Short mmCIF file of N, CA and C in Angstrom, two decimals:
data_model
loop_
_atom_site.label_atom_id
_atom_site.label_comp_id
_atom_site.label_asym_id
_atom_site.label_seq_id
_atom_site.Cartn_x
_atom_site.Cartn_y
_atom_site.Cartn_z
N MET A 718 28.28 134.29 113.22
CA MET A 718 29.48 133.97 113.42
C MET A 718 30.21 133.50 114.64
N ALA A 719 30.88 132.61 114.59
CA ALA A 719 31.56 131.83 116.12
C ALA A 719 32.88 131.44 115.65
N VAL A 720 33.63 131.23 116.69
CA VAL A 720 34.99 130.63 117.06
C VAL A 720 34.60 129.63 117.68
N TYR A 721 35.13 128.43 117.57
CA TYR A 721 35.01 127.27 118.35
C TYR A 721 36.54 126.89 118.58
N THR A 722 36.44 126.24 120.28
CA THR A 722 37.81 125.76 120.62
C THR A 722 37.69 124.09 119.99
N ILE A 723 38.95 123.38 120.18
CA ILE A 723 38.72 122.11 120.12
C ILE A 723 37.71 120.85 120.69
N ARG A 724 38.02 121.81 122.23
CA ARG A 724 36.55 121.62 123.17
C ARG A 724 35.17 122.16 122.47
N TRP A 725 34.35 121.06 121.73
CA TRP A 725 33.19 121.75 121.21
C TRP A 725 32.14 122.56 121.88
N TYR A 726 32.64 122.42 123.33
CA TYR A 726 31.71 123.61 124.38
C TYR A 726 31.91 124.99 124.45
N ASP A 727 33.00 125.11 124.17
CA ASP A 727 33.67 126.15 123.80
C ASP A 727 33.39 127.19 122.95
N ILE A 728 32.46 127.98 122.93
CA ILE A 728 31.74 128.87 121.55
C ILE A 728 31.96 130.44 122.15
N PHE A 729 32.62 131.09 120.92
CA PHE A 729 32.87 132.77 121.19
C PHE A 729 31.97 133.14 120.06
N THR A 730 31.14 134.00 120.44
CA THR A 730 30.36 134.81 119.26
C THR A 730 30.76 135.99 118.95
N ALA A 731 30.88 136.74 117.93
CA ALA A 731 31.15 138.14 117.42
C ALA A 731 29.88 139.09 117.94
N ASP A 732 30.34 140.16 118.58
CA ASP A 732 29.24 141.03 119.02
C ASP A 732 28.82 142.23 117.85
N GLN A 733 29.99 142.02 116.37
CA GLN A 733 29.57 142.93 115.49
C GLN A 733 29.80 142.29 114.23
N ILE A 734 28.97 142.23 113.50
CA ILE A 734 28.64 141.14 112.04
C ILE A 734 30.04 141.76 111.23
N LEU A 735 30.11 143.15 111.28
CA LEU A 735 31.05 144.01 110.46
C LEU A 735 32.82 143.20 110.80
N PHE A 736 32.98 142.76 111.72
CA PHE A 736 34.26 142.64 112.24
C PHE A 736 34.58 140.94 112.38
N ASN A 737 33.37 139.92 111.62
CA ASN A 737 33.80 138.91 111.77
C ASN A 737 34.87 138.00 111.39
N VAL A 738 35.29 138.08 110.02
CA VAL A 738 36.36 137.61 109.67
C VAL A 738 36.85 138.60 108.29
N ASN A 739 37.97 138.99 108.41
CA ASN A 739 38.80 139.60 107.59
C ASN A 739 40.11 139.22 107.08
N VAL A 740 40.72 139.83 105.60
CA VAL A 740 41.98 139.16 105.34
C VAL A 740 42.69 140.16 104.76
N ILE A 741 44.00 140.06 105.44
CA ILE A 741 45.05 141.03 105.00
C ILE A 741 46.06 140.21 104.05
N CYS A 742 46.29 140.89 102.92
CA CYS A 742 47.52 139.94 101.97
C CYS A 742 48.62 139.25 102.28
N SER A 743 49.08 140.16 103.83
CA SER A 743 50.38 139.86 104.21
C SER A 743 50.13 138.58 105.12
N CYS A 744 48.71 137.93 105.56
CA CYS A 744 48.64 136.91 106.47
C CYS A 744 47.35 136.28 105.89
N GLY A 745 47.00 135.32 106.96
CA GLY A 745 45.88 134.56 106.94
C GLY A 745 44.70 135.29 107.44
N PRO A 746 43.15 134.40 107.10
CA PRO A 746 42.47 134.94 108.08
C PRO A 746 42.36 135.63 109.11
N ILE A 747 41.93 137.01 109.38
CA ILE A 747 42.00 137.58 111.06
C ILE A 747 40.55 137.64 111.18
N PHE A 748 40.15 136.95 112.43
CA PHE A 748 38.65 137.28 113.15
C PHE A 748 38.46 137.74 114.22
N GLY A 749 37.34 138.99 114.14
CA GLY A 749 37.40 140.17 115.18
C GLY A 749 38.22 141.32 114.63
N ALA A 750 37.68 142.37 115.14
CA ALA A 750 38.23 143.34 114.89
C ALA A 750 39.57 143.58 115.84
N GLY A 751 39.67 143.03 116.86
CA GLY A 751 41.03 143.29 117.69
C GLY A 751 41.76 142.25 117.72
N ALA A 752 41.55 141.43 116.16
CA ALA A 752 42.80 139.99 115.95
C ALA A 752 42.35 139.15 117.12
N ASP A 753 41.03 138.78 117.42
CA ASP A 753 40.73 137.80 118.17
C ASP A 753 41.55 136.43 117.69
N LEU A 754 41.72 136.22 116.71
CA LEU A 754 42.12 134.93 116.09
C LEU A 754 43.14 135.54 114.78
N LEU A 755 44.57 135.75 114.72
CA LEU A 755 44.76 135.94 113.83
C LEU A 755 45.90 134.56 113.33
N ILE A 756 45.88 134.41 112.09
CA ILE A 756 46.50 133.22 111.37
C ILE A 756 47.74 134.05 110.78
N ALA A 757 49.34 134.12 110.89
CA ALA A 757 49.83 134.99 110.27
C ALA A 757 50.41 133.95 108.88
N SER A 758 50.92 134.77 108.14
CA SER A 758 51.46 134.18 106.77
C SER A 758 52.75 133.18 107.23
N ASN A 759 52.78 131.88 106.61
CA ASN A 759 53.85 131.16 106.69
C ASN A 759 53.71 130.39 108.21
N CYS A 760 52.60 130.16 108.79
CA CYS A 760 51.81 129.98 110.14
C CYS A 760 52.41 128.56 110.71
N ASN A 761 52.97 127.97 109.77
CA ASN A 761 53.61 126.68 109.75
C ASN A 761 55.16 126.49 110.43
N THR A 762 55.91 127.74 110.13
CA THR A 762 57.04 128.11 110.73
C THR A 762 57.70 129.06 111.26
N ASN A 763 56.84 129.82 111.99
CA ASN A 763 56.75 130.86 112.83
C ASN A 763 55.87 130.90 114.09
N MET A 764 56.02 131.77 114.77
CA MET A 764 55.17 131.94 116.00
C MET A 764 54.43 133.18 115.85
N ASP A 765 54.12 133.55 114.82
CA ASP A 765 53.49 134.94 114.68
C ASP A 765 51.94 134.95 114.90
N SER A 766 51.52 133.75 114.25
CA SER A 766 50.05 133.93 114.54
C SER A 766 49.57 133.92 116.25
N TYR A 767 48.51 134.60 116.57
CA TYR A 767 48.02 134.78 118.12
C TYR A 767 46.64 134.69 118.26
N SER A 768 46.27 134.98 119.51
CA SER A 768 44.93 134.77 120.16
C SER A 768 45.06 136.36 120.70
N ASN A 769 43.87 137.36 120.34
CA ASN A 769 43.90 138.27 121.24
C ASN A 769 42.42 138.20 122.04
N LEU A 770 41.77 136.96 122.17
CA LEU A 770 40.58 137.11 122.68
C LEU A 770 40.28 137.58 123.90
N PRO A 771 39.46 137.86 124.51
CA PRO A 771 38.14 138.52 124.01
C PRO A 771 38.15 139.99 123.47
N HIS A 772 38.17 139.82 122.48
CA HIS A 772 38.09 141.42 121.76
C HIS A 772 36.58 141.75 120.97
N SER A 773 36.13 141.07 119.77
CA SER A 773 34.98 141.13 118.98
C SER A 773 34.27 139.99 119.73
N TYR A 774 34.97 138.78 119.52
CA TYR A 774 34.21 137.46 119.84
C TYR A 774 34.61 137.32 121.18
N ASP A 775 33.43 136.88 122.52
CA ASP A 775 33.22 136.80 123.78
C ASP A 775 32.38 135.77 124.02
N GLY A 776 32.77 135.15 125.27
CA GLY A 776 31.89 134.17 125.54
C GLY A 776 32.42 133.82 127.34
N ASP A 777 31.49 132.53 127.54
CA ASP A 777 32.07 132.19 128.75
C ASP A 777 33.72 131.94 128.74
N ASN A 778 34.62 131.91 129.80
CA ASN A 778 36.14 131.52 129.31
C ASN A 778 36.61 132.41 128.41
N ALA A 779 36.29 133.25 127.93
CA ALA A 779 37.22 133.98 126.88
C ALA A 779 38.25 134.14 127.21
N SER A 780 39.66 134.15 126.95
CA SER A 780 40.93 134.73 127.29
C SER A 780 41.78 134.17 126.01
N CYS A 781 42.77 135.24 125.87
CA CYS A 781 43.70 134.96 124.73
C CYS A 781 44.64 133.44 124.85
N SER A 782 44.29 132.78 125.87
CA SER A 782 45.07 131.72 125.78
C SER A 782 44.21 130.17 125.72
N ILE A 783 43.10 130.55 125.76
CA ILE A 783 41.78 129.05 125.66
C ILE A 783 41.97 128.69 124.24
N LEU A 784 41.97 129.18 123.21
CA LEU A 784 42.10 128.55 121.84
C LEU A 784 43.43 127.72 121.20
N MET A 785 44.58 128.09 121.85
CA MET A 785 45.56 127.37 121.49
C MET A 785 46.62 127.45 122.62
N GLY A 786 46.41 127.67 123.84
CA GLY A 786 46.91 127.36 124.78
C GLY A 786 48.12 128.39 125.05
N ASP A 787 48.15 129.81 124.36
CA ASP A 787 48.86 130.62 124.71
C ASP A 787 48.99 131.75 123.86
N TYR A 788 49.21 132.94 123.77
CA TYR A 788 48.46 134.04 123.07
C TYR A 788 49.22 133.69 121.50
N ASN A 789 50.88 133.25 121.42
CA ASN A 789 51.26 133.27 120.07
C ASN A 789 51.74 131.64 120.23
N PHE A 790 51.37 131.34 118.99
CA PHE A 790 51.60 129.92 118.38
C PHE A 790 51.60 129.61 116.81
N SER A 791 52.08 128.22 116.66
CA SER A 791 52.40 128.23 115.52
C SER A 791 51.07 126.91 114.87
N VAL A 792 51.17 126.85 113.79
CA VAL A 792 50.20 125.95 112.86
C VAL A 792 49.98 125.06 111.93
N ILE A 793 49.88 124.12 111.95
CA ILE A 793 50.37 123.09 110.92
C ILE A 793 49.40 123.16 110.02
N ASP A 794 48.30 122.96 110.24
CA ASP A 794 46.64 123.25 109.14
C ASP A 794 45.45 123.82 109.67
N TYR A 795 44.73 124.71 108.95
CA TYR A 795 43.85 125.22 109.62
C TYR A 795 42.24 125.28 107.95
N GLU A 796 41.71 125.07 108.94
CA GLU A 796 40.08 125.19 107.92
C GLU A 796 39.56 126.24 108.40
N VAL A 797 38.74 126.83 107.50
CA VAL A 797 37.65 127.91 107.81
C VAL A 797 36.28 127.75 107.02
N PHE A 798 35.62 127.23 107.95
CA PHE A 798 34.07 126.97 107.45
C PHE A 798 33.26 128.02 107.12
N THR A 799 32.26 128.30 106.42
CA THR A 799 31.07 129.01 106.04
C THR A 799 30.14 128.52 105.63
N PRO A 800 28.90 129.10 106.77
CA PRO A 800 27.74 128.17 106.65
C PRO A 800 26.54 128.74 105.82
N VAL A 801 26.31 127.70 105.33
CA VAL A 801 25.18 127.90 104.05
C VAL A 801 23.66 127.55 104.16
N GLY A 802 23.02 128.71 104.34
CA GLY A 802 21.76 128.77 104.77
C GLY A 802 21.35 129.23 105.70
N GLY A 803 20.27 128.95 105.96
CA GLY A 803 19.90 129.29 107.89
C GLY A 803 20.16 130.83 108.39
N LYS A 804 20.19 130.68 109.62
CA LYS A 804 20.36 132.28 109.70
C LYS A 804 21.64 132.44 110.25
N GLN A 805 22.32 133.55 109.86
CA GLN A 805 23.96 133.76 109.52
C GLN A 805 24.41 134.85 110.64
#
């Protein structure tokens, strides 16, 4: 499992498969055990989403501001893709 930035060459991989993606009903998807990337409920109307990178996901230049420019951010829309077939 990997998290990518908008810049395609920034790739952060998880060190433990168990914590790749989690879901809590009070928010959207959570990537990583330390909430490396958390999409909050009503993410388009608040700044409650955040990046705590690197925790479970790590890679070159990993920091809490690399994904969205700051620790907290709002989200207009998001997509989560699941790889099909091949090595996971």
